[in-house]
Each structure stands twice: as structure tokens, then as C-alpha cells.
Coordinates of C-alpha atoms in Angstrom, one line a residue:
Chain U
M1 CA 109.8 116.6 15.8
P2 CA 108.7 119.5 18.2
D3 CA 105.5 117.5 18.7
G4 CA 107.0 114.5 19.2
K5 CA 109.0 116.1 21.6
S6 CA 106.4 117.3 23.4
T7 CA 105.1 114.4 23.6
V8 CA 107.9 112.5 24.7
T9 CA 108.1 115.3 27.2
K10 CA 104.5 115.5 27.9
S11 CA 104.1 111.3 28.0
P12 CA 105.2 111.1 31.5
E13 CA 103.5 114.0 32.6
P14 CA 99.8 113.0 33.0
K15 CA 101.2 110.2 35.2
A16 CA 102.5 112.3 38.0
P17 CA 99.6 114.9 37.7
A18 CA 97.2 112.4 37.7
A19 CA 98.3 110.7 40.9
L20 CA 98.6 114.8 42.4
G21 CA 95.4 115.8 41.0
K22 CA 93.6 112.6 42.7
T23 CA 95.0 113.7 45.8
T24 CA 94.6 117.6 45.5
K25 CA 90.9 117.0 44.2
D26 CA 90.3 114.9 47.8
I27 CA 91.6 117.8 49.5
E28 CA 89.7 120.0 47.8
G29 CA 86.4 117.9 48.7
L30 CA 87.6 118.9 52.4
N31 CA 88.3 122.2 52.0
R32 CA 89.0 124.6 55.5
R33 CA 85.6 125.5 55.6
S34 CA 84.0 121.8 56.0
F35 CA 86.7 120.8 58.0
F36 CA 85.6 122.9 60.6
S37 CA 82.2 122.3 60.3
W38 CA 82.9 118.8 60.7
L39 CA 85.4 119.2 63.5
S40 CA 82.5 120.7 65.2
F41 CA 79.9 118.2 64.6
G42 CA 82.6 115.8 66.0
W43 CA 83.0 117.6 68.7
V44 CA 79.4 117.9 69.4
G45 CA 78.9 114.5 69.2
F46 CA 81.4 113.6 71.3
V47 CA 80.2 116.0 74.2
A48 CA 77.0 114.5 73.6
A49 CA 78.0 110.9 74.0
T50 CA 80.3 111.8 77.1
G51 CA 77.6 114.3 78.7
G52 CA 74.8 111.6 78.3
F53 CA 77.4 108.7 79.9
F54 CA 78.0 111.0 83.0
T55 CA 74.7 111.7 83.3
M56 CA 73.7 108.3 83.5
L57 CA 76.5 108.0 85.9
L58 CA 75.0 110.6 88.2
R59 CA 72.6 107.9 88.9
F60 CA 75.0 105.6 90.5
L61 CA 75.5 108.1 93.3
F62 CA 72.4 107.1 94.9
P63 CA 72.0 103.6 96.1
N64 CA 69.2 101.3 95.2
V65 CA 69.2 100.3 99.3
L66 CA 70.8 102.1 101.9
F67 CA 71.7 100.3 105.0
E68 CA 71.3 102.9 107.4
P69 CA 71.1 101.3 111.3
V70 CA 67.9 102.4 112.8
Q71 CA 67.9 106.1 114.4
T72 CA 66.0 105.3 117.4
F73 CA 66.1 102.3 119.6
R74 CA 65.0 100.6 122.6
A75 CA 67.6 100.2 125.1
G76 CA 66.2 98.3 127.9
F77 CA 65.2 99.5 131.3
P78 CA 67.1 101.5 133.5
D79 CA 67.4 98.5 136.3
D80 CA 69.4 97.5 133.3
Y81 CA 72.7 99.7 134.0
I82 CA 74.4 100.2 137.2
K83 CA 75.4 103.3 138.8
G84 CA 78.7 104.5 138.0
E85 CA 79.3 102.5 134.9
V86 CA 79.7 103.1 131.4
S87 CA 77.7 100.6 129.4
T88 CA 79.4 99.4 125.8
K89 CA 76.8 97.3 125.1
W90 CA 75.6 99.5 122.1
K91 CA 78.5 100.8 120.7
D92 CA 79.2 98.2 118.3
K93 CA 75.6 98.4 116.9
Y94 CA 74.2 102.2 117.3
G95 CA 77.5 103.9 118.2
V96 CA 76.0 104.8 122.0
W97 CA 77.5 104.4 125.0
I98 CA 74.8 104.6 127.9
I99 CA 76.2 105.8 131.2
R100 CA 74.0 106.1 134.4
N101 CA 75.4 108.0 137.4
D102 CA 73.6 108.7 140.7
L103 CA 70.9 111.1 139.3
G104 CA 69.6 109.3 135.8
I105 CA 71.2 108.1 132.8
Y106 CA 72.3 109.7 129.2
A107 CA 73.2 108.4 126.2
L108 CA 76.9 109.5 124.6
S109 CA 77.5 109.4 121.1
T110 CA 80.8 107.4 120.1
V111 CA 82.3 109.6 117.5
C112 CA 85.1 111.6 118.9
T113 CA 84.7 115.7 118.3
H114 CA 88.4 115.8 117.0
L115 CA 88.2 114.0 113.9
G116 CA 85.8 111.3 114.3
C117 CA 87.4 108.1 115.1
T118 CA 85.7 105.8 118.0
P119 CA 87.3 106.5 121.3
N120 CA 87.7 103.2 123.6
W121 CA 86.3 103.0 127.2
L122 CA 89.4 102.6 129.7
S123 CA 87.3 101.3 132.9
S124 CA 90.8 101.5 135.0
S125 CA 91.3 105.4 134.3
K126 CA 87.9 106.2 133.9
K127 CA 88.0 107.7 130.9
F128 CA 87.3 107.4 127.3
K129 CA 90.4 107.7 125.4
C130 CA 90.7 108.2 121.3
P131 CA 93.3 105.9 119.3
C132 CA 93.7 108.5 116.5
H133 CA 94.9 111.7 118.2
G134 CA 95.1 111.1 122.0
S135 CA 91.6 113.0 123.0
G136 CA 90.4 112.1 126.4
F137 CA 87.1 112.4 127.7
K138 CA 85.6 112.0 131.2
A139 CA 82.6 109.7 131.9
T140 CA 80.3 112.8 131.5
G141 CA 81.8 113.2 128.1
I142 CA 83.8 116.6 128.7
N143 CA 86.9 116.5 126.9
F144 CA 90.0 117.3 129.2
E145 CA 93.0 115.7 127.1
G146 CA 94.1 116.1 123.8
P147 CA 93.3 117.7 120.7
A148 CA 89.1 117.3 121.0
P149 CA 88.0 120.9 120.9
R150 CA 84.5 120.0 122.3
P151 CA 82.6 117.5 124.6
L152 CA 80.8 114.3 123.3
E153 CA 77.8 114.8 121.8
R154 CA 74.5 113.5 124.1
Y155 CA 71.2 112.0 122.3
R156 CA 67.8 112.3 123.3
I157 CA 67.0 110.1 125.9
V158 CA 63.3 109.4 127.0
Q159 CA 61.4 106.6 128.6
A160 CA 58.6 105.1 126.7
D161 CA 55.4 104.0 128.2
N162 CA 56.2 101.0 129.8
G163 CA 59.4 101.9 131.3
E164 CA 61.9 101.1 128.6
I165 CA 64.3 103.7 127.3
I166 CA 64.2 105.1 124.1
V167 CA 67.4 106.6 122.3
D168 CA 67.0 108.9 119.8
K169 CA 69.9 109.5 117.4
T170 CA 68.5 112.1 115.4
Q171 CA 68.3 115.0 118.2
K172 CA 72.0 115.4 119.6
Y173 CA 72.5 118.0 122.5
Q174 CA 76.0 119.8 122.8
Q175 CA 77.7 120.8 125.6
E176 CA 79.3 123.9 124.5
K177 CA 75.7 125.2 123.1
G178 CA 74.6 124.8 126.7
Q179 CA 72.1 121.8 125.4
W180 CA 73.2 119.3 128.1
S181 CA 70.3 121.4 130.4
D182 CA 67.7 120.1 127.9
P183 CA 65.2 117.5 129.8
E184 CA 65.7 115.2 126.8
A185 CA 69.3 115.0 127.2
F186 CA 69.2 113.2 130.3
L187 CA 66.9 111.1 131.8
M188 CA 66.3 111.4 135.8
V189 CA 65.7 107.8 137.5
Chain E
M1 CA 122.8 96.7 127.6
G2 CA 119.2 97.2 129.3
S3 CA 120.8 100.2 130.6
F4 CA 121.2 101.7 126.7
K5 CA 117.8 100.6 126.1
E6 CA 116.7 102.7 129.4
I7 CA 119.1 105.4 128.1
V8 CA 117.4 105.3 124.2
N9 CA 114.0 105.5 125.9
T10 CA 114.6 108.3 128.1
I11 CA 116.4 110.1 125.5
S12 CA 113.2 109.7 123.2
N13 CA 110.6 111.6 125.7
P14 CA 109.2 114.0 123.5
T15 CA 110.6 117.4 125.2
I16 CA 114.5 116.1 125.8
L17 CA 114.5 114.6 122.2
F18 CA 113.2 118.0 120.6
T19 CA 115.1 120.4 123.0
S20 CA 118.6 118.8 121.9
V21 CA 117.5 119.0 118.2
L22 CA 116.8 122.4 118.7
I23 CA 119.8 123.3 120.4
L24 CA 122.2 121.1 118.3
F25 CA 120.4 122.3 114.9
P26 CA 121.9 125.8 114.1
F27 CA 125.4 124.5 114.7
I28 CA 124.8 121.3 112.3
F29 CA 123.2 123.7 109.6
P30 CA 124.9 127.3 110.5
P31 CA 122.2 129.7 109.8
T32 CA 124.6 132.8 110.3
D33 CA 128.2 133.7 110.4
W34 CA 128.6 133.5 114.1
F35 CA 127.3 129.8 114.1
D36 CA 129.3 128.6 111.5
K37 CA 132.4 129.8 113.5
W38 CA 131.2 127.6 116.3
H39 CA 130.1 124.9 113.5
R40 CA 133.7 124.9 112.4
K41 CA 135.4 124.9 116.2
L42 CA 133.0 122.1 117.5
G43 CA 134.1 120.4 114.6
L44 CA 130.8 119.8 113.2
H45 CA 131.8 120.3 109.8
H46 CA 133.5 116.9 109.6
L47 CA 129.8 115.7 109.6
W48 CA 130.1 116.4 106.0
G49 CA 133.0 114.8 105.2
T50 CA 133.2 110.9 104.2
K51 CA 134.4 109.2 107.4
A52 CA 131.1 110.4 109.0
I53 CA 128.6 108.9 106.4
I54 CA 130.7 105.5 106.5
I55 CA 130.6 106.0 110.6
A56 CA 126.8 107.0 110.5
T57 CA 125.8 104.1 108.2
I58 CA 127.5 101.7 110.1
G59 CA 126.2 103.1 113.4
M60 CA 122.7 103.1 112.5
T61 CA 122.7 99.6 110.8
A62 CA 124.1 98.3 114.1
F63 CA 121.4 100.3 116.1
F64 CA 118.9 98.3 114.1
I65 CA 120.4 94.9 114.1
Y66 CA 120.4 95.4 118.0
G67 CA 117.2 97.1 117.9
L68 CA 115.7 94.1 116.1
G69 CA 116.6 91.9 119.2
D70 CA 114.2 93.7 121.5
Y71 CA 110.6 92.5 121.4
N72 CA 109.0 96.1 121.1
F73 CA 111.4 98.0 118.9
Q74 CA 111.0 94.7 116.3
K75 CA 107.1 95.1 116.6
I76 CA 107.3 98.4 115.2
V77 CA 110.1 98.4 112.6
L78 CA 109.1 95.2 111.0
K79 CA 105.6 96.4 110.7
P80 CA 105.0 96.2 106.8
D81 CA 103.4 99.8 107.0
N82 CA 106.7 100.9 109.1
V83 CA 109.5 99.0 106.8
P84 CA 109.1 102.4 104.4
I85 CA 110.5 104.5 107.4
S86 CA 113.1 102.6 108.3
G87 CA 114.3 102.7 104.6
M88 CA 113.7 106.8 104.7
I89 CA 115.8 107.4 107.8
F90 CA 118.9 106.0 105.7
L91 CA 117.9 107.6 102.4
V92 CA 117.7 110.9 104.5
V93 CA 120.6 111.0 106.4
F94 CA 122.6 109.5 102.9
F95 CA 121.2 112.4 100.6
T96 CA 121.7 115.2 103.1
W97 CA 125.2 114.2 103.4
L98 CA 125.9 113.8 100.1
S99 CA 124.5 117.2 99.4
M100 CA 125.9 119.0 101.9
N101 CA 129.3 117.2 100.9
Q102 CA 129.3 118.3 97.6
A103 CA 128.2 122.1 98.9
Y104 CA 131.2 122.0 101.0
K105 CA 133.5 120.6 98.4
N106 CA 132.2 123.6 95.9
D107 CA 132.3 126.1 98.7
E108 CA 136.1 125.9 98.8
L109 CA 136.4 125.5 94.9
L110 CA 134.4 128.9 95.1
D111 CA 136.6 130.5 97.3
K112 CA 139.9 129.6 95.6
G113 CA 137.9 131.1 92.6
Q114 CA 137.6 128.0 90.7
K115 CA 134.4 126.6 88.7
P116 CA 132.3 124.3 91.1
D117 CA 132.6 120.3 90.6
E118 CA 129.4 120.2 88.8
F119 CA 130.2 123.0 85.8
Y120 CA 129.9 121.4 82.6
E121 CA 130.8 123.4 79.5
A122 CA 127.7 122.8 77.5
P123 CA 127.9 123.8 73.8
N124 CA 125.4 126.5 73.5
D125 CA 124.4 126.5 77.0
K126 CA 122.4 123.0 76.3
V127 CA 122.5 119.7 77.0
L128 CA 120.8 117.1 75.0
V129 CA 117.9 115.0 76.5
W130 CA 118.7 111.8 74.5
P131 CA 121.0 110.1 75.6
D132 CA 122.1 112.4 78.5
L133 CA 118.5 112.3 80.6
V134 CA 116.2 109.6 78.8
Y135 CA 118.7 107.0 79.3
V136 CA 119.2 107.5 82.9
E137 CA 116.0 108.0 83.5
L138 CA 114.9 104.5 81.7
I139 CA 117.6 102.9 83.7
S140 CA 116.0 104.3 86.9
L141 CA 112.6 103.3 85.9
I142 CA 113.5 99.5 85.2
I143 CA 115.1 99.1 88.2
M144 CA 112.5 100.8 90.3
S145 CA 109.9 98.5 88.8
A146 CA 111.4 95.5 89.6
F147 CA 112.6 96.5 93.3
L148 CA 108.8 97.5 93.5
L149 CA 107.7 94.1 92.1
V150 CA 109.8 92.3 94.4
W151 CA 108.8 94.5 97.5
S152 CA 105.2 93.9 96.8
I153 CA 105.5 90.2 96.9
G154 CA 107.8 89.7 99.2
L155 CA 106.1 91.5 102.2
P156 CA 102.3 91.9 101.3
A157 CA 100.1 94.5 102.2
P158 CA 98.9 94.1 106.0
I159 CA 95.4 93.9 105.0
E160 CA 93.0 94.3 108.3
E161 CA 89.5 92.9 108.9
P162 CA 86.5 94.9 107.1
A163 CA 86.0 98.5 107.9
N164 CA 83.8 99.2 110.9
P165 CA 83.1 102.7 112.1
T166 CA 82.5 101.8 115.4
E167 CA 86.1 100.1 115.8
S168 CA 89.0 102.0 115.5
P169 CA 92.5 100.4 115.9
N170 CA 94.6 101.1 118.6
P171 CA 96.7 102.8 117.9
A172 CA 95.2 104.2 114.8
K173 CA 98.1 105.6 112.4
A174 CA 97.9 107.4 109.0
P175 CA 99.9 106.1 106.1
W176 CA 103.5 106.4 107.2
Y177 CA 104.1 109.7 105.1
F178 CA 101.1 111.4 106.7
L179 CA 102.4 110.7 110.2
G180 CA 103.7 114.0 110.4
L181 CA 100.5 115.5 109.7
Q182 CA 98.7 113.5 112.2
E183 CA 101.3 114.2 114.9
M184 CA 100.3 118.1 114.1
L185 CA 96.6 117.3 114.5
V186 CA 97.5 116.4 118.1
Y187 CA 98.8 120.4 118.9
F188 CA 96.1 122.2 116.5
D189 CA 92.4 122.0 115.7
P190 CA 91.9 120.2 112.5
W191 CA 90.8 123.0 110.5
M192 CA 93.9 124.2 111.5
A193 CA 96.3 121.4 111.3
G194 CA 94.6 119.4 108.5
V195 CA 93.5 122.3 106.0
V196 CA 95.4 125.9 107.1
L197 CA 99.0 124.5 108.1
P198 CA 99.1 121.8 105.1
S199 CA 98.4 124.8 101.9
L200 CA 100.8 127.0 103.5
I201 CA 103.3 124.5 103.1
I202 CA 102.5 124.3 99.6
V203 CA 102.3 127.8 99.3
A204 CA 105.6 128.4 101.0
L205 CA 107.6 125.8 98.3
M206 CA 106.2 127.9 95.6
A207 CA 107.0 131.3 97.1
M208 CA 110.7 130.1 97.5
P209 CA 111.9 131.2 94.0
Y210 CA 110.2 134.7 94.5
I211 CA 111.5 135.3 97.8
D212 CA 115.0 134.6 97.0
R213 CA 115.3 136.1 93.5
S214 CA 119.3 136.0 93.5
P215 CA 120.5 133.6 90.6
E216 CA 123.9 133.3 92.1
N217 CA 124.8 129.9 92.7
S218 CA 121.9 128.1 91.0
G219 CA 122.3 124.6 89.1
F220 CA 125.0 123.5 91.7
Y221 CA 124.9 122.6 95.3
S222 CA 126.6 125.5 97.9
Y223 CA 125.9 126.3 101.6
K224 CA 128.0 129.1 102.4
R225 CA 126.4 131.8 100.2
R226 CA 122.9 131.1 101.0
R227 CA 123.2 129.8 105.0
L228 CA 120.1 131.2 105.7
G229 CA 118.0 130.0 103.2
I230 CA 119.3 126.4 103.6
S231 CA 119.1 126.0 107.1
L232 CA 115.6 127.5 107.4
Y233 CA 114.5 125.0 104.4
M234 CA 116.0 122.1 106.1
F235 CA 114.8 122.9 109.6
G236 CA 111.7 122.6 107.8
W237 CA 112.4 119.4 106.4
L238 CA 114.4 117.5 108.5
V239 CA 112.9 118.9 112.3
L240 CA 109.2 119.5 111.2
W241 CA 108.5 116.9 108.7
Q242 CA 111.1 113.9 109.0
L243 CA 111.0 114.1 112.6
L244 CA 107.7 114.1 112.9
I245 CA 107.3 111.4 110.9
I246 CA 109.6 109.1 112.3
V247 CA 108.1 110.6 116.1
G248 CA 104.6 109.3 115.0
T249 CA 105.7 105.9 114.0
V250 CA 108.1 104.8 116.3
L251 CA 107.2 106.7 119.7
R252 CA 103.7 107.0 119.7
G253 CA 101.7 103.9 121.0
P254 CA 98.3 102.7 121.8
N255 CA 96.0 105.4 123.0
W256 CA 98.4 108.0 121.1
N257 CA 100.4 108.4 124.0
F258 CA 104.4 108.5 124.1
F259 CA 106.5 105.4 124.3
G260 CA 110.0 104.9 123.8
P261 CA 111.0 102.6 121.0
F262 CA 112.2 99.9 123.4
E263 CA 109.1 100.2 125.6
Y264 CA 106.2 97.8 125.9
W265 CA 103.1 99.3 124.6
D266 CA 100.7 99.2 127.6
V267 CA 97.3 100.1 126.4
H268 CA 96.7 101.0 130.6
K269 CA 99.7 102.8 130.2
L270 CA 98.1 105.7 132.6
E271 CA 99.1 109.5 131.6
A272 CA 97.1 111.9 133.1
L273 CA 97.1 114.9 130.8
T274 CA 94.5 117.6 132.0
N275 CA 94.8 119.9 129.2
I276 CA 93.4 123.5 129.7
N277 CA 93.2 126.2 127.4
L278 CA 94.8 129.6 127.9
S279 CA 91.4 131.4 128.8
E280 CA 91.1 128.7 131.7
I281 CA 94.6 129.2 132.6
I282 CA 93.7 133.1 133.2
Y283 CA 90.1 133.0 134.4
I284 CA 90.4 130.2 136.9
K285 CA 94.1 129.5 138.1
F286 CA 95.1 133.5 138.1
L287 CA 91.9 135.4 138.8
N288 CA 90.3 132.7 140.4
T289 CA 86.7 134.6 138.5
G290 CA 85.4 131.7 136.5
L291 CA 85.2 131.8 132.6
P292 CA 83.3 135.0 131.9
S293 CA 80.2 134.0 129.6
N294 CA 80.9 136.7 127.0
I295 CA 83.2 134.7 124.4
L296 CA 84.9 137.9 123.5
V297 CA 86.0 138.6 126.8
R298 CA 86.7 134.9 127.6
E299 CA 89.3 134.7 124.7
I300 CA 90.5 138.4 124.4
W301 CA 93.9 137.3 126.0
G302 CA 94.5 134.7 123.4
I303 CA 93.1 137.1 120.7
L304 CA 95.9 139.7 121.7
I305 CA 98.6 137.1 122.1
T306 CA 97.9 135.9 118.3
L307 CA 97.6 139.2 116.9
G308 CA 100.6 140.5 118.7
Y309 CA 102.6 137.4 117.2
F310 CA 101.5 137.8 113.9
L311 CA 101.1 141.6 113.5
I312 CA 103.8 143.0 115.9
L313 CA 106.2 140.6 115.7
P314 CA 107.2 140.9 112.0
P315 CA 108.0 144.8 112.2
L316 CA 109.7 144.3 115.6
L317 CA 111.9 141.7 113.5
A318 CA 112.6 144.3 111.0
K319 CA 113.5 146.7 112.9
T320 CA 116.1 144.8 115.1
I321 CA 118.2 141.5 114.4
L322 CA 116.2 141.1 110.7
R323 CA 117.0 144.5 109.5
N324 CA 119.5 143.7 106.6
M325 CA 117.0 141.2 105.3
Y326 CA 114.1 143.6 105.3
E327 CA 115.9 146.4 103.2
K328 CA 117.2 143.7 101.1
L329 CA 113.9 141.9 100.4
G330 CA 111.5 145.1 100.4
V331 CA 107.8 144.8 102.3
A332 CA 106.2 142.7 99.9
R333 CA 108.5 139.7 100.1
Y334 CA 109.9 140.4 103.7
S335 CA 106.4 140.0 104.8
I336 CA 105.3 137.0 102.9
F337 CA 108.8 135.4 104.3
I338 CA 108.3 136.4 107.7
V339 CA 104.4 135.2 108.2
L340 CA 105.3 132.0 106.6
I341 CA 108.4 131.7 109.0
I342 CA 106.4 132.5 111.9
T343 CA 103.4 130.7 110.9
A344 CA 105.8 127.0 110.9
L345 CA 107.3 128.3 114.1
T346 CA 103.7 127.8 115.7
L347 CA 104.1 124.2 115.6
P348 CA 107.3 123.7 118.0
I349 CA 105.7 126.5 120.2
K350 CA 102.4 124.8 120.2
M351 CA 104.1 121.5 120.7
Y352 CA 106.2 123.3 124.0
L353 CA 103.4 124.6 125.5
R354 CA 101.3 121.2 125.5
W355 CA 104.3 119.1 126.7
I356 CA 105.4 121.4 129.2
F357 CA 102.0 123.9 130.5
N358 CA 99.4 121.1 129.4
L359 CA 97.8 124.3 127.1
K360 CA 95.6 122.8 124.5
Y361 CA 94.3 126.3 122.7
I362 CA 95.5 129.8 123.3
I363 CA 92.0 130.9 121.5
S364 CA 89.2 128.4 122.4
I365 CA 86.1 129.5 120.7
P366 CA 84.3 125.7 120.2
E367 CA 80.7 127.7 119.7
Y368 CA 81.8 128.6 116.5
F369 CA 84.6 126.0 115.6
F370 CA 87.4 128.3 116.2
N371 CA 90.5 126.9 118.0
F372 CA 93.7 128.1 117.8

């Protein structure tokens, strides 16, 4: 009877421990130590994959084709420009105003020295006026109103052998650094 | 009615507008007991009563409806970029009123020794997140999404022609929430108005709870017991931020000139503003010697004024009118507080110097990209 009792009491037991034993065995297969090694393995894999992906993305920072406008251009002959007038002919294409005064010709950059907007030439009030913060420049490029801290920059301007004007935007001259007196900042004609 | 438009245009002149706001402000948001006395004598405390908000709403709505009949005003207000600003004006007025109304109610209750209006006997000092908070958030989320959907369908974004670096729209305006910053850029060098001052705004907002550490009256609206703090904050928020956004939107026109709200945006409006630096005023106007070639000699006056403003003014104030505050806050907290406040005050100071004396920079060293 005690045997029977024990079998009766034990008979349902194997079922439950069997189920429990299975799970504990599985968990034992993945113990604390191996869990961490798997975790580090996973992380290394993840970092390698994302790192590789972002490294490939770096390539996209460098464009295949760069549409940069030509930095040096021929701007016609001195006689194309009228004395005392601001020519906006090259503004859209090259970002340059060409101005001729009694002494000669100079090329002004169309980038406002405050925050880089493009000012407009107001022929009625004889000034360049920036639409962003109201900076004003005289035809010479000197800043006289609004917040612009320094005058517009001038570009290198020289004459080719045939007398054509060449404007070189790679070389610029800043008034506050005293560079406007450079012979190539102003073309005597 | 034509003369009404002219009056509005005249009042909108920045010097007149700003001066009247500066004079009225301490009487509307009294920073001290003395101003509070006049605030009540002049009856300005009725501004936070129920009647005032009804009159203000009707008045503002009537003004907008009347203004829409004017071509120039209509062009500004109905521009899709500017619609949020019109809404903002109403919202700012309403919520300022709401908080002040509640604050004045609570001040009275506290004076009588009662609990404030918002007092809530929470069990264990805790309030349930669900449903108390999450439920309200969910409803707001749904309403807001529906509203934004309708808005975006009804008022399409004003898409312009493809970007062209050689063509800036005239006037070129920043997104509406940045127009205050753009207005600031007119008076300062870019690094100052674009980097230093915006960072200081954030720093100041973060520093606030460390400067005023008193736990008194937290958790509900009140005014009387924190007059100076609220008044200063409201000055920064309503005048130096909101008003500048409105000025940038409504009053700035082509070539970034000032125009009245009912004035035609004339691209050829002639405004001769020959701005000069402090060094030019001193050496050319007063001394008649021409600018010295040495940068330090040229800018010494501006540097002295700036140093005096930031180094001598704070201790001077601590010894005189702000003595109580200095003793309460201690050296470190007082220094941070006062430097933030006087830095904020450089904006209105420089605005006036520009409007009245055409002064551009106090220190101007373009050789080293340093202008102030």
C-alpha cells in the first residue's frame, strides 16, 4: 500500500518535473557565462554591420559630379561698361558686379558680408541693399548702413593680351585688410 | 477711417512703439511694490479681469477684420507664412491673461489665509498618470492632429521657385518663429546675435530654478510673491521675443526697411541711414583727427564702455538699488543673474542707439571678426 501510495503520489509527479526539467535544461544550455558571450558576439556583429554601413554612407558625402561654376571668366571689353554705372550682367551667372568709375573698373562679390544673402543694386538711391537684414553698400562696396561689419569683397581683375577683361574669383581683396590698393584689385583704363 | 490707418502707421514707428511699450510695461507687470501701487491706482489690474479679455478679444478681432479691408495689411496677414503669427497674437494674449487672472485670484486667496485655487488634496501626495494625465494628452493629440491636417490641406505651403544663390527674395524672411532672432541680427554682429545671445537665452532658462531657489508658491499661479522674477521673465518673453517677432513680420518690408502695417511696401522707399561706429563718432566727429591706424587705440573707448558695462555696473547695482537681492542671492548667484539680465538689456540699448544715433558697433574690429 505504501508503494501504491507512493506510486499514486509519484505518478503525476514525473509529468510536471518533466516539463519543468525540459525548460531548466534549456536554460542551463544558455547559462550566465554563455549568455554574455553571445551578447558580446551579437553586439560586435551589430556594431560591425552598422559601422560598415555608415562607412559606405561616407562615400555619398563626395559627389560624383560637382557643378561648380567657372571661377575665372572673360567679361568683355572695357568699353562695354559705361562710366559711373553698375553692371549686373554677370550677377546671375558668376555672382559678380562689374563697376566702372572715372579711373577704372573693379569686380565686386555679390555676397553680403553680414550673412551671405545677395543684395540688390538700387540705381535710384545708388546703393546695394541687402533684403535680409538691411545692410547697405555704396557702389564702391563700402558698407554704410545696416549690420554688415565690413565692405563687399573685390575680385582679381586683369586684362588679357587682346584687351578683354578677365575676372578671377579665386583671388579676393578685402578693404579692411588694406588689399584694395593691390594693382590687380582695380583695373586702370 | 484713413486717419486711423495713419495713426496706426505712426505708432508703429519702432522708436515710438518700443518707447511706449517700455514705459507701460512696469505698470502692467509691476516688478516692485511702488509700481504695484501705481498699477492699482491707474486701474491696470482690471486688465486681468474677465471683462478685459472679452474687450481685448473683440478689439483684436475687430482690428483684424478692419485691417483685412486694407490691401497692404491683407497681404501681410494672409500670407501662409504669417497666419501662425496672427494666431499667436491671440494665443499669447489669452494665455498671458489666463495665468495672470489665476495668479491674482490666488494672491487674494493667500492673503485671506486660504489655499490657492489649484489646491488638490492628493492621496499620498501623488496624482495618477492614468487616467488623469494620459487621457487629456490623448484627447489633445487627436484634436491637434485633426487641426494640423485641416490646416495643411486648407493652406498649402508657399513653395517658391527653385533656390538660387544669386537671388534673395526681397524682403527675405526667416521662418516665423525665428523672426525675433532675425530682428536681433540687424543690431548685432552675426556671431553675437546668431550664436552667443541665443545660447544665453537657453542658459538663462536653465539657470532660472538655480537663481530663484525658493520653493514658496510652486505648483500654482501667483504674482505678488514673485513680482520681480515674473516681471523680468515677461519682459524677455513678451517684449524681447514676441514683440520682435511681430515687428519682424508686420513692420519689416522690402530692403528690410520699416513700414507701417497699412503702408504700401515700396521697394524704392528711400531711407538714408548712414550708420557709424563709436570710433568714428569719437575720432571723426568730436576730435576731428581721423581714425588712428592702431586697432587698440581706435577701439579703446568702445572696449572701456563695454568693460564698464559688464564689470562695473553689476557691483554698482549690488551696492545701491539691488542691495537686498545681492544679500539674498550671494555673490555667485547674483553675478550669474545680473550678467544675464544686463546682457539681455544690450538688445534694447543697441536698438535705441541704432534708431536715434545711427550707431552701428560700439567695438568694431572687422580685421578680426569682432564687433559688438
